[in-house]
Coordinates of C-alpha atoms in Angstrom, one line a residue:
M1 CA 190.2 87.6 169.3
T2 CA 186.9 85.5 168.6
T3 CA 184.5 88.1 168.4
S4 CA 186.7 89.8 166.0
A5 CA 186.6 86.9 163.7
H6 CA 182.7 87.1 163.7
M7 CA 182.6 90.6 163.1
T8 CA 185.3 90.2 159.9
T9 CA 183.2 86.8 159.2
G10 CA 179.4 88.6 159.4
A11 CA 181.3 91.7 157.6
V12 CA 182.6 89.7 154.4
A13 CA 179.0 87.5 155.0
A14 CA 176.8 90.7 154.5
P15 CA 177.9 91.6 150.6
G16 CA 177.6 88.0 149.8
R17 CA 174.6 87.1 150.4
A18 CA 173.4 90.8 149.3
R19 CA 175.1 90.1 146.2
T20 CA 173.6 87.5 146.0
A21 CA 169.9 88.0 146.7
T22 CA 170.5 91.0 143.8
A23 CA 171.0 87.8 141.5
T24 CA 168.2 86.1 142.5
A25 CA 166.0 89.4 142.3
T26 CA 167.6 89.4 138.4
V27 CA 167.1 86.4 137.5
R28 CA 163.4 86.4 138.0
R29 CA 162.9 89.5 136.5
K30 CA 164.4 88.3 133.3
Q31 CA 162.2 84.8 134.0
G32 CA 159.0 87.6 134.1
F33 CA 160.2 89.0 131.1
Q34 CA 159.9 85.8 129.2
H35 CA 156.5 84.8 130.2
G36 CA 155.4 87.6 130.0
G37 CA 157.1 88.7 126.8
W38 CA 154.5 85.5 124.9
F39 CA 151.7 85.7 126.4
I40 CA 151.7 89.8 125.1
A41 CA 153.3 88.2 121.9
P42 CA 149.6 87.7 120.1
F43 CA 148.4 91.4 120.9
L44 CA 152.7 93.1 119.7
A45 CA 151.6 90.3 116.4
L46 CA 148.6 92.1 115.3
F47 CA 149.3 95.4 116.1
V48 CA 152.4 95.4 113.4
L49 CA 149.8 94.0 111.5
F50 CA 147.1 96.6 111.5
V51 CA 148.7 99.1 112.6
I52 CA 152.7 99.0 112.5
W53 CA 152.0 98.1 109.0
P54 CA 149.9 99.6 107.5
L55 CA 151.0 103.3 108.7
L56 CA 154.6 102.4 107.3
R57 CA 153.1 101.3 104.0
G58 CA 150.3 104.4 103.9
V59 CA 153.8 107.3 104.5
W60 CA 156.1 104.9 101.4
L61 CA 152.0 105.4 99.0
S62 CA 151.5 108.8 100.1
F63 CA 155.5 110.1 98.2
T64 CA 154.4 107.6 94.8
D65 CA 151.2 108.5 92.5
A66 CA 149.6 105.6 93.0
N67 CA 146.3 105.0 92.0
I68 CA 143.7 101.5 92.8
S69 CA 144.2 99.4 89.6
G70 CA 147.5 98.1 90.7
D71 CA 149.8 99.9 88.6
D72 CA 153.1 100.0 89.2
A73 CA 153.7 103.4 91.3
S74 CA 156.4 106.3 90.1
F75 CA 157.7 108.0 93.2
V76 CA 157.4 111.5 93.3
G77 CA 158.4 113.3 96.6
L78 CA 156.5 115.7 97.7
D79 CA 153.8 116.8 95.3
N80 CA 151.3 115.0 96.6
Y81 CA 151.5 116.7 100.0
R82 CA 151.8 120.3 98.2
E83 CA 148.5 119.4 96.5
A84 CA 146.8 118.5 99.3
L85 CA 148.5 122.0 101.2
H86 CA 146.5 124.1 98.3
D87 CA 143.4 121.9 97.6
S88 CA 140.5 123.8 98.7
A89 CA 138.1 121.6 98.7
M90 CA 140.6 119.4 101.1
W91 CA 141.3 122.4 103.2
D92 CA 136.5 123.0 103.5
A93 CA 136.1 119.5 104.4
L94 CA 139.0 120.4 107.3
G95 CA 136.6 123.0 107.4
H96 CA 133.3 120.9 107.9
S97 CA 135.5 118.6 110.7
A98 CA 136.6 121.2 112.9
Y99 CA 132.8 122.4 113.1
F100 CA 130.6 119.7 113.8
T101 CA 133.8 119.5 117.0
L102 CA 133.2 123.3 117.9
L103 CA 129.4 122.0 118.6
V104 CA 129.3 118.7 118.7
V105 CA 132.0 118.5 121.7
P106 CA 131.1 121.2 124.2
C107 CA 127.2 119.7 124.3
I108 CA 128.6 116.8 124.6
T109 CA 129.9 117.8 127.9
V110 CA 128.0 119.5 129.5
L111 CA 124.8 117.1 128.7
A112 CA 126.9 114.2 129.5
F113 CA 127.5 116.0 132.7
L114 CA 123.5 116.7 133.7
L115 CA 122.4 112.6 133.0
A116 CA 125.3 111.8 134.9
M117 CA 124.0 114.0 137.7
L118 CA 120.5 112.6 137.3
A119 CA 121.2 109.2 137.2
H120 CA 123.1 110.2 140.4
H121 CA 121.0 111.7 142.6
I122 CA 117.8 110.1 141.2
E123 CA 115.7 108.2 144.5
R124 CA 114.0 105.2 142.5
G125 CA 114.6 103.4 138.9
K126 CA 118.3 104.2 139.2
W127 CA 119.1 101.1 136.6
L128 CA 116.5 102.3 134.6
W129 CA 118.0 104.9 134.6
R130 CA 121.2 104.3 133.2
L131 CA 120.7 101.9 131.4
C132 CA 117.7 104.6 128.4
F133 CA 121.5 106.8 128.7
F134 CA 124.0 104.4 127.9
V135 CA 121.9 102.5 125.7
P136 CA 122.0 104.1 122.3
F137 CA 125.5 104.3 122.6
L138 CA 125.1 100.0 121.7
L139 CA 124.0 100.4 118.4
P140 CA 125.6 100.3 115.5
S141 CA 126.8 104.4 114.1
T142 CA 124.5 102.7 110.3
V143 CA 121.6 101.8 111.7
A144 CA 122.2 105.0 114.7
A145 CA 121.4 107.1 111.5
N146 CA 119.3 105.5 109.4
M147 CA 117.4 106.1 112.5
F148 CA 116.9 109.9 112.1
Q149 CA 117.3 110.2 108.6
W150 CA 113.9 108.8 108.5
L151 CA 112.4 111.5 111.7
F152 CA 113.8 113.6 109.6
T153 CA 113.1 113.1 106.9
Q154 CA 110.6 116.1 105.3
G155 CA 107.3 115.4 104.9
I156 CA 107.4 112.4 106.9
G157 CA 109.8 112.6 109.8
L158 CA 108.4 112.0 112.8
V159 CA 109.8 115.1 114.0
N160 CA 108.3 117.5 111.2
E161 CA 105.5 116.2 112.0
T162 CA 105.4 116.2 116.1
F163 CA 106.4 120.2 116.0
G164 CA 104.5 121.3 113.4
L165 CA 107.6 121.4 111.4
D166 CA 108.0 121.3 107.3
T167 CA 111.7 121.9 107.9
P168 CA 114.7 120.2 105.1
W169 CA 116.7 119.0 107.7
L170 CA 118.9 116.3 105.5
T171 CA 118.5 118.5 102.0
D172 CA 118.9 122.4 103.3
K173 CA 122.9 122.8 103.9
S174 CA 122.0 124.9 106.7
Y175 CA 120.3 122.6 108.3
A176 CA 122.3 119.3 107.0
M177 CA 124.6 119.9 109.7
L178 CA 122.1 120.1 112.6
A179 CA 120.7 117.6 112.0
I180 CA 124.6 114.8 112.5
V181 CA 125.7 117.1 115.5
I182 CA 121.5 116.1 117.0
E183 CA 122.6 112.4 115.4
T184 CA 125.5 112.2 117.7
L185 CA 124.7 113.3 120.9
W186 CA 122.0 111.0 121.3
W187 CA 124.3 107.8 119.7
T188 CA 127.1 108.8 121.6
V189 CA 127.0 110.6 125.0
G190 CA 126.4 107.5 126.6
F191 CA 129.6 107.1 126.6
S192 CA 131.1 110.3 128.2
F193 CA 128.3 110.0 130.6
L194 CA 129.4 106.8 131.5
L195 CA 132.6 108.4 132.2
Y196 CA 130.9 111.4 134.3
L197 CA 128.6 108.5 136.9
A198 CA 132.1 106.4 137.5
A199 CA 133.5 109.9 138.7
L200 CA 130.7 110.9 140.7
Q201 CA 130.7 107.2 142.3
G202 CA 133.8 107.9 143.5
I203 CA 134.2 111.3 145.0
P204 CA 134.0 111.1 149.4
G205 CA 130.8 111.2 151.3
H206 CA 132.3 113.2 153.8
L207 CA 132.7 116.4 151.7
Y208 CA 129.2 117.3 150.6
E209 CA 128.5 116.1 154.6
A210 CA 130.9 118.6 155.9
A211 CA 130.2 121.5 153.4
K212 CA 126.0 120.4 154.3
L213 CA 127.0 121.8 158.1
D214 CA 128.8 124.9 157.4
G215 CA 125.9 126.3 155.8
A216 CA 126.7 125.1 151.5
N217 CA 123.5 124.9 149.3
A218 CA 123.2 122.9 146.0
W219 CA 125.0 125.3 144.5
H220 CA 127.6 125.5 146.4
R221 CA 128.4 121.9 146.9
M222 CA 128.9 121.4 142.9
V223 CA 130.2 124.6 142.3
H224 CA 133.8 123.3 144.9
I225 CA 133.6 120.3 145.3
T226 CA 131.1 118.2 142.1
L227 CA 132.8 120.0 139.4
P228 CA 137.1 120.6 141.0
M229 CA 136.7 116.1 141.5
L230 CA 135.3 116.6 138.1
R231 CA 138.3 118.8 136.4
N232 CA 140.6 115.8 134.8
I233 CA 137.5 113.2 133.6
T234 CA 135.8 116.4 131.9
G235 CA 139.4 116.8 130.3
L236 CA 139.2 113.4 129.4
V237 CA 136.0 113.7 128.0
I238 CA 136.6 116.4 126.2
A239 CA 140.1 115.1 124.6
L240 CA 138.4 112.1 123.7
Q241 CA 135.0 113.8 122.7
I242 CA 137.4 116.2 120.0
L243 CA 140.0 113.0 117.9
A244 CA 136.0 111.0 117.8
S245 CA 134.1 113.9 116.4
L246 CA 137.0 114.9 114.3
Q247 CA 136.8 112.1 112.6
L248 CA 133.6 112.4 111.8
F249 CA 132.1 110.2 108.9
D250 CA 129.4 107.1 109.4
Q251 CA 126.0 109.1 110.8
A252 CA 127.5 111.7 107.5
V253 CA 127.7 109.7 104.5
V254 CA 124.6 107.2 105.9
M255 CA 122.2 110.0 106.5
M256 CA 123.1 112.3 103.9
D257 CA 122.5 108.8 101.7
F258 CA 125.7 107.9 101.3
G259 CA 127.1 110.8 99.5
P260 CA 127.8 114.6 100.8
G261 CA 125.3 116.5 102.1
P262 CA 123.6 119.8 100.7
E263 CA 126.7 120.8 98.6
V264 CA 128.6 119.2 100.2
S265 CA 128.2 120.9 103.2
T266 CA 128.5 118.2 105.4
R267 CA 131.1 116.7 103.9
S268 CA 134.1 115.4 106.2
F269 CA 138.0 114.9 105.7
V270 CA 138.2 111.5 106.5
Q271 CA 134.3 111.2 103.8
Y272 CA 136.6 113.6 101.2
T273 CA 140.5 110.9 101.4
L274 CA 137.8 108.3 100.8
E275 CA 136.5 109.9 97.8
Q276 CA 140.1 109.9 96.8
G277 CA 140.7 107.4 97.2
F278 CA 138.3 104.5 95.6
T279 CA 136.5 107.2 93.2
S280 CA 139.3 109.0 92.1
Y281 CA 141.1 105.9 92.6
R282 CA 144.2 108.4 93.5
V283 CA 145.5 106.5 96.4
G284 CA 149.0 108.5 96.5
Y285 CA 147.2 111.3 96.4
A286 CA 144.8 109.9 99.7
S287 CA 147.4 108.4 101.5
A288 CA 149.4 111.9 101.9
M289 CA 145.9 113.8 103.0
S290 CA 145.4 110.6 105.4
I291 CA 149.2 111.7 106.6
I292 CA 148.1 115.2 107.4
F293 CA 145.3 114.4 109.3
F294 CA 147.4 112.2 111.2
V295 CA 150.1 115.1 112.1
I296 CA 146.8 116.5 112.9
I297 CA 145.0 114.0 115.1
A298 CA 148.8 113.6 116.4
V299 CA 148.9 117.5 118.1
V300 CA 145.8 117.5 119.6
A301 CA 146.0 114.5 121.4
L302 CA 150.1 115.5 122.8
A303 CA 148.4 119.4 122.9
R304 CA 146.7 117.8 125.8
M305 CA 148.5 116.1 127.1
W306 CA 151.2 118.6 127.7
L307 CA 147.6 120.7 128.8
L308 CA 147.0 118.2 131.6
R309 CA 151.5 118.2 132.7
N310 CA 151.0 121.6 133.3
R311 CA 147.6 121.4 134.9
E312 CA 149.0 118.6 137.7
E313 CA 152.4 120.3 137.7
S314 CA 151.1 123.5 139.3
G315 CA 148.4 121.4 141.2
R316 CA 151.8 120.5 143.2

């Protein structure tokens, strides 16, 4: 009888203790959310103020004929979007941005990987090599662009003087985009270099030791160990560089003396959008172009996420 009573009491008390523990955990989670909310509130306020509100405002302006003078804007529906889709100059500018992206992304990916391999395996002066490769990325875009503008200036530029050339880098459409690509490689490769270097340092050393014992040479170790282990970081580098390159603006504008290059061959999508908004004063039309560009960037980002997810699922 006594044993049965104790067992019954314990069986009844166990669910009670479980409910009490669950209620306590729920209260603690709520308190954690409340306290954490105060920490993220400043960020959320700034995010809404400088990201969400401008985006919503831009969407609304894209359906109007707003101009920079501040006159009352009229609702025009999809007229701005129809005009943009039939604007040959806009498609040319988008083509220039895409062409620049196709040139820059593969070059930066390969160059950053090679520089990271060099900095990772070199024995003496590692800190100096890493500093030299990364420091250009810390320069403001206008500083880097002005430096290369002087380097590529015909007649007095160091590039032509050093190699005995007379190439019109900044005044001929055949070379203008190439000059911008070279400047971009020097200026931005440091960021991708840093990502690769961090990934290389995370590869377990015992993999290389085991490969050496099996007779694998340096080339085989790189192909069968290094590159597969860097697959994810390579995808990240490519995605980030595509998104950054499509937004070409600073270096093209500064190197071409604050305007489109020879025969507008270097005018990017972002530059053309700014011209419509602040030169032609067509804020509504520029907003519609911005939304179109936002959709393009979003599609690229989502495509990268989809490819990465499929790769991870196939790897499983």
